[in-house]
Short mmCIF file of C-alpha atoms and ligand atoms in Angstrom, two decimals:
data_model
loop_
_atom_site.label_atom_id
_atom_site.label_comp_id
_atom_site.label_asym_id
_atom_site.label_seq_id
_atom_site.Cartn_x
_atom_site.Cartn_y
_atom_site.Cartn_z
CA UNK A 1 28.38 67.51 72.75
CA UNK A 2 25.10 70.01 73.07
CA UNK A 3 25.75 72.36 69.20
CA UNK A 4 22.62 73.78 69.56
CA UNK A 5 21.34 76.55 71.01
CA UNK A 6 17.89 76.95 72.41
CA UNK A 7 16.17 80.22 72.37
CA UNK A 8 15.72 82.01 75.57
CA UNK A 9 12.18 83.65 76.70
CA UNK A 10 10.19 82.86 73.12
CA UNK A 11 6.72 82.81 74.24
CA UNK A 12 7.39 86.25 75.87
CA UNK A 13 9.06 88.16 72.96
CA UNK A 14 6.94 86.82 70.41
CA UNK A 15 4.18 87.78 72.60
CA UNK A 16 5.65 91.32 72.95
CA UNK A 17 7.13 91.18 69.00
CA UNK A 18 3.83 90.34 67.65
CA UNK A 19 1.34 92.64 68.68
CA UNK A 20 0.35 94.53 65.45
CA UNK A 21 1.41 93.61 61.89
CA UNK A 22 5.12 94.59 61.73
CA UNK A 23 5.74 95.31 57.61
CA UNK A 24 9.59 95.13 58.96
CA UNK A 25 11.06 93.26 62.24
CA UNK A 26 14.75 93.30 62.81
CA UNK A 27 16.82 89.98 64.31
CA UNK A 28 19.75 92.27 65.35
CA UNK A 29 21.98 88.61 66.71
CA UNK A 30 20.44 85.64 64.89
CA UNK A 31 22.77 83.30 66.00
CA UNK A 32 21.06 79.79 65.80
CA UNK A 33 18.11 81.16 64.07
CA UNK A 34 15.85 80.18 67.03
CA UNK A 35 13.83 83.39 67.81
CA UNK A 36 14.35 84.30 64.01
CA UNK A 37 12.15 81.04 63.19
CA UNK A 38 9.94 81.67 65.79
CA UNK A 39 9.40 85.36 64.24
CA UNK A 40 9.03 84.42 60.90
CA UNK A 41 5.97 81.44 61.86
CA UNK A 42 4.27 84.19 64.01
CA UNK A 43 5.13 87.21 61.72
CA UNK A 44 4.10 85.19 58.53
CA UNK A 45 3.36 89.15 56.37
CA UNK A 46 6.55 90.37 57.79
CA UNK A 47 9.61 90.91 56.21
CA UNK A 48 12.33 89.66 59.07
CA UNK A 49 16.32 91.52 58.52
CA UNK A 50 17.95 89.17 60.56
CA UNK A 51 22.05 90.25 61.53
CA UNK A 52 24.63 88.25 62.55
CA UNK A 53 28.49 89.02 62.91
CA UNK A 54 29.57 85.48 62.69
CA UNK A 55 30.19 84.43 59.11
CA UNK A 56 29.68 80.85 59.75
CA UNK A 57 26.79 81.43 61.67
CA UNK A 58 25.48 83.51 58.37
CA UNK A 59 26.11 80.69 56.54
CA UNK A 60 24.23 78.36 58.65
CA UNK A 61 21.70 81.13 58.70
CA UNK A 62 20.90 81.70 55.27
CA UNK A 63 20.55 77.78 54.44
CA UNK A 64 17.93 77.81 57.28
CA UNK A 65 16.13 80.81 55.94
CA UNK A 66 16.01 80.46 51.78
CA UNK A 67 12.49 80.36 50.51
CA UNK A 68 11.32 82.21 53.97
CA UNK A 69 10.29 85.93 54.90
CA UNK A 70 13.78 86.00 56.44
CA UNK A 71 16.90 87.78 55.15
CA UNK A 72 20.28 87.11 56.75
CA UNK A 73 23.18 89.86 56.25
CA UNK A 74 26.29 88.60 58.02
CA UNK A 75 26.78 92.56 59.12
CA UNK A 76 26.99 93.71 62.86
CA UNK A 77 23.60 95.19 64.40
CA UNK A 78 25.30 98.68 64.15
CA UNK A 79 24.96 98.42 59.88
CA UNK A 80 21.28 98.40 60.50
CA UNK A 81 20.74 101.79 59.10
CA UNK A 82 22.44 100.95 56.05
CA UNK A 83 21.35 97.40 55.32
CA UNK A 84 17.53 98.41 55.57
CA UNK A 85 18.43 101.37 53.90
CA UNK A 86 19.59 99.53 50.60
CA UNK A 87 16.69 97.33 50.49
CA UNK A 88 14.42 100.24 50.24
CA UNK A 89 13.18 100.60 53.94
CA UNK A 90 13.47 103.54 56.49
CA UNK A 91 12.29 102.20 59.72
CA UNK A 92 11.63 99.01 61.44
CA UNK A 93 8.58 98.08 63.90
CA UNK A 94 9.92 95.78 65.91
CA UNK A 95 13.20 94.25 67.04
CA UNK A 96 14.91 91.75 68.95
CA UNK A 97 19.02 91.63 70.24
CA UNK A 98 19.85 88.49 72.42
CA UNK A 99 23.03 89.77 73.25
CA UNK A 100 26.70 87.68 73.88
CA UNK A 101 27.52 84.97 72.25
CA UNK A 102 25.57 81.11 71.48
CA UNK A 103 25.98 77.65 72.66
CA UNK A 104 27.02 77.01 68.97
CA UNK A 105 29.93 78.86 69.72
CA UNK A 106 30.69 78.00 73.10
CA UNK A 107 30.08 74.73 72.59
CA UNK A 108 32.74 75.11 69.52
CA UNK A 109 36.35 74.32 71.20
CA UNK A 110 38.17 75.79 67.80
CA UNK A 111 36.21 79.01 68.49
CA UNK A 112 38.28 79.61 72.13
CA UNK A 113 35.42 80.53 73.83
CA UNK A 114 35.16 78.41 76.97
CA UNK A 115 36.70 77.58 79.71
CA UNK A 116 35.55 73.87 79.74
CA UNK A 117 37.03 72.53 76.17
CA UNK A 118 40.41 73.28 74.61
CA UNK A 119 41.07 75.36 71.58
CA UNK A 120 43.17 78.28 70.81
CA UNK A 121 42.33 81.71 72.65
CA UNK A 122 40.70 82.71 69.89
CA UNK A 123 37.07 84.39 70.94
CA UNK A 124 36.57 86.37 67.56
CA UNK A 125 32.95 86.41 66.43
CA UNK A 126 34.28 86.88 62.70
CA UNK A 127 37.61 85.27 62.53
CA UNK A 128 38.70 87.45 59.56
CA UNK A 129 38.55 90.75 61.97
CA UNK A 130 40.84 91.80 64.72
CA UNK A 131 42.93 89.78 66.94
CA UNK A 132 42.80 86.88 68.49
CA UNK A 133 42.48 86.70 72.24
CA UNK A 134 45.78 85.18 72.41
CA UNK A 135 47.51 88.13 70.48
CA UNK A 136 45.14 91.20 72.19
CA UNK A 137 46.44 89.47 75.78
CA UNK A 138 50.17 89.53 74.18
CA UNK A 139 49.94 93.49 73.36
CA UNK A 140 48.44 94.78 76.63
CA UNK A 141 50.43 95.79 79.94
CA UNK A 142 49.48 94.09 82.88
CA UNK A 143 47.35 97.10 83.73
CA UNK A 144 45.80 97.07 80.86
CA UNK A 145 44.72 93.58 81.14
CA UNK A 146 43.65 94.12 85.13
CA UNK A 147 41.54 97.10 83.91
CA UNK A 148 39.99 94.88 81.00
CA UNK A 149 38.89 92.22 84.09
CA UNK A 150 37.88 94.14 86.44
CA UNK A 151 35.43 96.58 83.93
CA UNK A 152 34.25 93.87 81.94
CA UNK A 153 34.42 90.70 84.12
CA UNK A 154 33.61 92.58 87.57
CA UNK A 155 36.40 90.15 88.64
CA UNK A 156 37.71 91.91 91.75
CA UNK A 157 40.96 89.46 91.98
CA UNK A 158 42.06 91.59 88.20
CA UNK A 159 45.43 92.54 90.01
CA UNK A 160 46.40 88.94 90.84
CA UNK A 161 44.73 87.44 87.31
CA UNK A 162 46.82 90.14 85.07
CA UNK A 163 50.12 89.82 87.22
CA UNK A 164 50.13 85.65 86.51
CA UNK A 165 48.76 86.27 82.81
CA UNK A 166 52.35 88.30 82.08
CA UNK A 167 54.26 86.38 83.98
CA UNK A 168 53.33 83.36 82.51
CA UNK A 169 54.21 84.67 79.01
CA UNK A 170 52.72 83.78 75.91
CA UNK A 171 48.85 81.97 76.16
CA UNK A 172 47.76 80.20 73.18
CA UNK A 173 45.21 78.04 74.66
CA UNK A 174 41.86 78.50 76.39
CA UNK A 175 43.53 75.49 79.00
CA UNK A 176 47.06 78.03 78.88
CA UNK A 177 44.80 81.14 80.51
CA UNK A 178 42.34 78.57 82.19
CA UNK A 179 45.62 77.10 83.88
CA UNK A 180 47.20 80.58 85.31
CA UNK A 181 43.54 81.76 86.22
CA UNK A 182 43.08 78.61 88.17
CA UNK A 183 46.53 79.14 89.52
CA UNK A 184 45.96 82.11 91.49
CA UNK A 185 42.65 81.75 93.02
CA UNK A 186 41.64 80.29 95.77
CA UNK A 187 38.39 77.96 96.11
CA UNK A 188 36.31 77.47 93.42
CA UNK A 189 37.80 78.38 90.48
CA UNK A 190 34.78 78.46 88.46
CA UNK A 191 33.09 82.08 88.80
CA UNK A 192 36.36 83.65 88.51
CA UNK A 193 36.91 81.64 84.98
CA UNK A 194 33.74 82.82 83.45
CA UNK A 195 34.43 86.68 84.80
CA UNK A 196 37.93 86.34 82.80
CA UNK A 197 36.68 84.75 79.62
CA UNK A 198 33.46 86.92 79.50
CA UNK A 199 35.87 90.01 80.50
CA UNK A 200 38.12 88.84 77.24
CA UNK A 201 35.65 88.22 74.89
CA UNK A 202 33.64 91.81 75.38
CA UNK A 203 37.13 93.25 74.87
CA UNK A 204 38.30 90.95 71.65
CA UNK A 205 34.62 91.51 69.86
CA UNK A 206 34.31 95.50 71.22
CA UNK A 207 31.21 94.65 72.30
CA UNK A 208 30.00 97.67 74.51
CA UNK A 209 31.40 100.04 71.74
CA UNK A 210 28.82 98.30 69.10
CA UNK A 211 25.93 98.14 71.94
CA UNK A 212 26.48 101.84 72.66
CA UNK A 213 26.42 102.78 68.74
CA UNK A 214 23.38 100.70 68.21
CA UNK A 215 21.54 102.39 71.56
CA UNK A 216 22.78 106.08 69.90
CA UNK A 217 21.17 105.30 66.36
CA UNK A 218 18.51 103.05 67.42
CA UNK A 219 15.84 106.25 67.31
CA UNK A 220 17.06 106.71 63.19
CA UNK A 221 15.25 103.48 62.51
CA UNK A 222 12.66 102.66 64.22
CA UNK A 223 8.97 103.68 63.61
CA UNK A 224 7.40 105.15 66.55
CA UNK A 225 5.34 102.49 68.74
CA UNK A 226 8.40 100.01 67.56
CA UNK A 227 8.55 97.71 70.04
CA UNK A 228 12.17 96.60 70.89
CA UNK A 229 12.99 93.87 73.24
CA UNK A 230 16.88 93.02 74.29
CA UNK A 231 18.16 90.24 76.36
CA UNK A 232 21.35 90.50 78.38
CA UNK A 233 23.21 89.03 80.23
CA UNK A 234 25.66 90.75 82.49
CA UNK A 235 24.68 93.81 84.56
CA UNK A 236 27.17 96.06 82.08
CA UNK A 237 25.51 95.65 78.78
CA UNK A 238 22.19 95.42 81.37
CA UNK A 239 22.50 98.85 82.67
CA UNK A 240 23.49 100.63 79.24
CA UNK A 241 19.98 99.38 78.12
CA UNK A 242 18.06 100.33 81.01
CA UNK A 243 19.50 103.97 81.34
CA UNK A 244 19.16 104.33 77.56
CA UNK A 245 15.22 103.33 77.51
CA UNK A 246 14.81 105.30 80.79
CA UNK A 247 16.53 108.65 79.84
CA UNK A 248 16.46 108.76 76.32
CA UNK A 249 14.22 111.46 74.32
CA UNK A 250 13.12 108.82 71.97
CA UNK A 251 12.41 105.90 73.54
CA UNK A 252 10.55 104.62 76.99
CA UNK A 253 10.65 101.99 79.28
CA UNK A 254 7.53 99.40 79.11
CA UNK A 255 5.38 98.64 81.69
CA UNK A 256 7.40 96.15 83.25
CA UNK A 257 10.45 97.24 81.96
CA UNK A 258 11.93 93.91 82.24
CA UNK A 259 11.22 90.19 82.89
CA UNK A 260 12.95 87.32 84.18
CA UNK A 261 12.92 83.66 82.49
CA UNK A 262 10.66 81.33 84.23
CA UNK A 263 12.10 78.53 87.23
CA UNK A 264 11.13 76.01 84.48
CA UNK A 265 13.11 77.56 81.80
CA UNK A 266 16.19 78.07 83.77
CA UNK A 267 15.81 74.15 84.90
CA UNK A 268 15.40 73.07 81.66
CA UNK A 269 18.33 75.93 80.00
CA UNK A 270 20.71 76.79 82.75
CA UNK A 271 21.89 79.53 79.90
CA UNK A 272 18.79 81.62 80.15
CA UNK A 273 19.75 82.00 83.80
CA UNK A 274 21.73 85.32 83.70
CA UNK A 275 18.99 86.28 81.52
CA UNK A 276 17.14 89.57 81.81
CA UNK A 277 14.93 90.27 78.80
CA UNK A 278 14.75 94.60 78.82
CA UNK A 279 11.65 96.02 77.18
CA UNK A 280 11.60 99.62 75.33
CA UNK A 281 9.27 101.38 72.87
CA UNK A 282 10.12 103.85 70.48
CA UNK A 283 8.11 107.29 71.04
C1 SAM B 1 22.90 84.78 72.09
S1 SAM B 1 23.30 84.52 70.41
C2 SAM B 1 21.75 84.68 69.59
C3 SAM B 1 20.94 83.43 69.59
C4 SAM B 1 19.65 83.53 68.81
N1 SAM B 1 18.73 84.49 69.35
C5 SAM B 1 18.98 82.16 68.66
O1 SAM B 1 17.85 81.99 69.11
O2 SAM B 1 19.61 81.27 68.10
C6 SAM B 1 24.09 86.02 69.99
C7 SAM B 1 24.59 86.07 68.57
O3 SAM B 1 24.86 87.44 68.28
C8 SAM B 1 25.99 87.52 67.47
N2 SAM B 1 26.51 88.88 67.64
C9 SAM B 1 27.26 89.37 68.65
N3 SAM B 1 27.49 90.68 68.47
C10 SAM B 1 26.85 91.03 67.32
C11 SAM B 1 26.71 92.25 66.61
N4 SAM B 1 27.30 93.38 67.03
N5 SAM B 1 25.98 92.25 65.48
C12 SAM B 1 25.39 91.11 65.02
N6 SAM B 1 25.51 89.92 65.65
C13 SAM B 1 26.22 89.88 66.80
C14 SAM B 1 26.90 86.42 67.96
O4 SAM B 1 27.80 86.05 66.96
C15 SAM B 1 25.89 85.33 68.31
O5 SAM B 1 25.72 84.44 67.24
#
């Protein structure tokens, strides 16, 4: 089974990452390390910050990284402030979110992630935070998990989903809420799947609440001319991004404001197919 996870547009956010001499580039989701590598080669002065919420990913992370301009702080993207804070710097020049979650952890069945392998409903990117899927599905009303589908997911058979979730009691397994999803829908099964695990997972890992405090406190530290380019992928997390760069008093859309991956790169990486890299610069 695939455990990597290939980095999505490279050439074009290095290319947009690397125009001047960045003293300080943040990796807000470092995940595999892929675009962090691919930073650090290009970006040889630079000091990289690279995040990551996922303690085993840290791990991973900071084996990659020792002896390289790269430091790896298992903290969320919102403790930027802080982190570059306590290492003695105020803003950063450039800097890079690849939003969601990696093939490393989808392609981890103990993780609960997917759909396609078993596991517990688990979906937590730090396992020592929070609740597990299975619990947070176990302490919501049915209209509470409905509402959770249909905002996050954009899953417009919620009702039907959440009304066979409760009735089927307790779900410990991603094949237990794989089953009942499967159960109630008619045709192919497999949009609807991905809508209810994505729709989970956002919820489990507060993931909008984190993008919208990182969009709010982005201006704090970031130099002006900071170039800052965020991939996403689901028109939620999409939008945030795109009204924040457009409206915002301290930032501005670039000129394109966003770019799609190439018909060869979604051949050879289906995953970079939902994939819309957004492109802002600090004022
Ligand atoms: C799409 S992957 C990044 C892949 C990476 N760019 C690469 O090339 O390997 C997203 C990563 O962001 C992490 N993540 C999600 N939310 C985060 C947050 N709020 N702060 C820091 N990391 C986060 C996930 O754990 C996951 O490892």
């Amino acid at each position: 089974m695939e455990r990597g996870h290939l980095p999505i547009m490279p050439q074009e956010i290095i290319e947009y990452l690397s125009v001047s001499s960045p003293e300080l580039v943040v990796d807000g989701t470092a995940g595999g390390g892929g675009h962090t590598s691919l930073l650090s080669e290009a970006l040889p002065g630079s000091q990289i910050m690279a995040f990551e919420r996922d303690p085993s990913a840290t791990e991973q992370l900071s084996l990659k990284f020792t002896g390289t301009n790269v430091s790896v702080f298992n903290s969320s993207y919102t403790e930027i402030p802080s982190v570059i804070a306590k290492k003695g710097y105020q803003q950063a020049s450039a800097a890079l979110f690849d939003l969601g979650l990696s093939s490393i952890q989808l392609d981890s069945p103990e993780r609960g992630f997917s759909h396609r392998t078993t596991g517990p409903l688990d979906m937590r990117f730090d396992r020592s935070q929070g609740r597990p899927a299975s619990e947070v599905l176990r302490m919501m009303t049915e209209k509470q998990i409905a509402d959770m589908i249909y905002r996050y997911g954009e899953e417009g058979r919620s009702r039907v989903i959440a009304r066979a979730i409760k009735q089927k009691g307790q779900l410990n397994t991603t094949d237990d809420l794989a089953d009942v999803v499967r159960s109630v829908v008619k045709g192919n099964p497999v949009k609807p799947l991905a809508r209810v695990f994505q729709a989970l997972r956002i919820f489990v890992n507060d993931e909008l609440d984190h993008l919208e405090k990182l969009l709010s406190e982005m201006h704090m530290w970031t130099v002006s001319g900071c170039r800052i380019a965020i991939l996403t992928f689901h028109s939620l997390e999409d939008r945030m991004i795109k009204l924040h760069f457009r409206d915002s008093e301290y930032f501005q859309q670039f000129d394109p404001p966003w770019q799609l991956p190439s018909q060869t790169e979604k051949k050879e990486n289906p995953r970079s197919r939902s994939s819309r890299l957004r492109l802002g610069v600090r004022l």
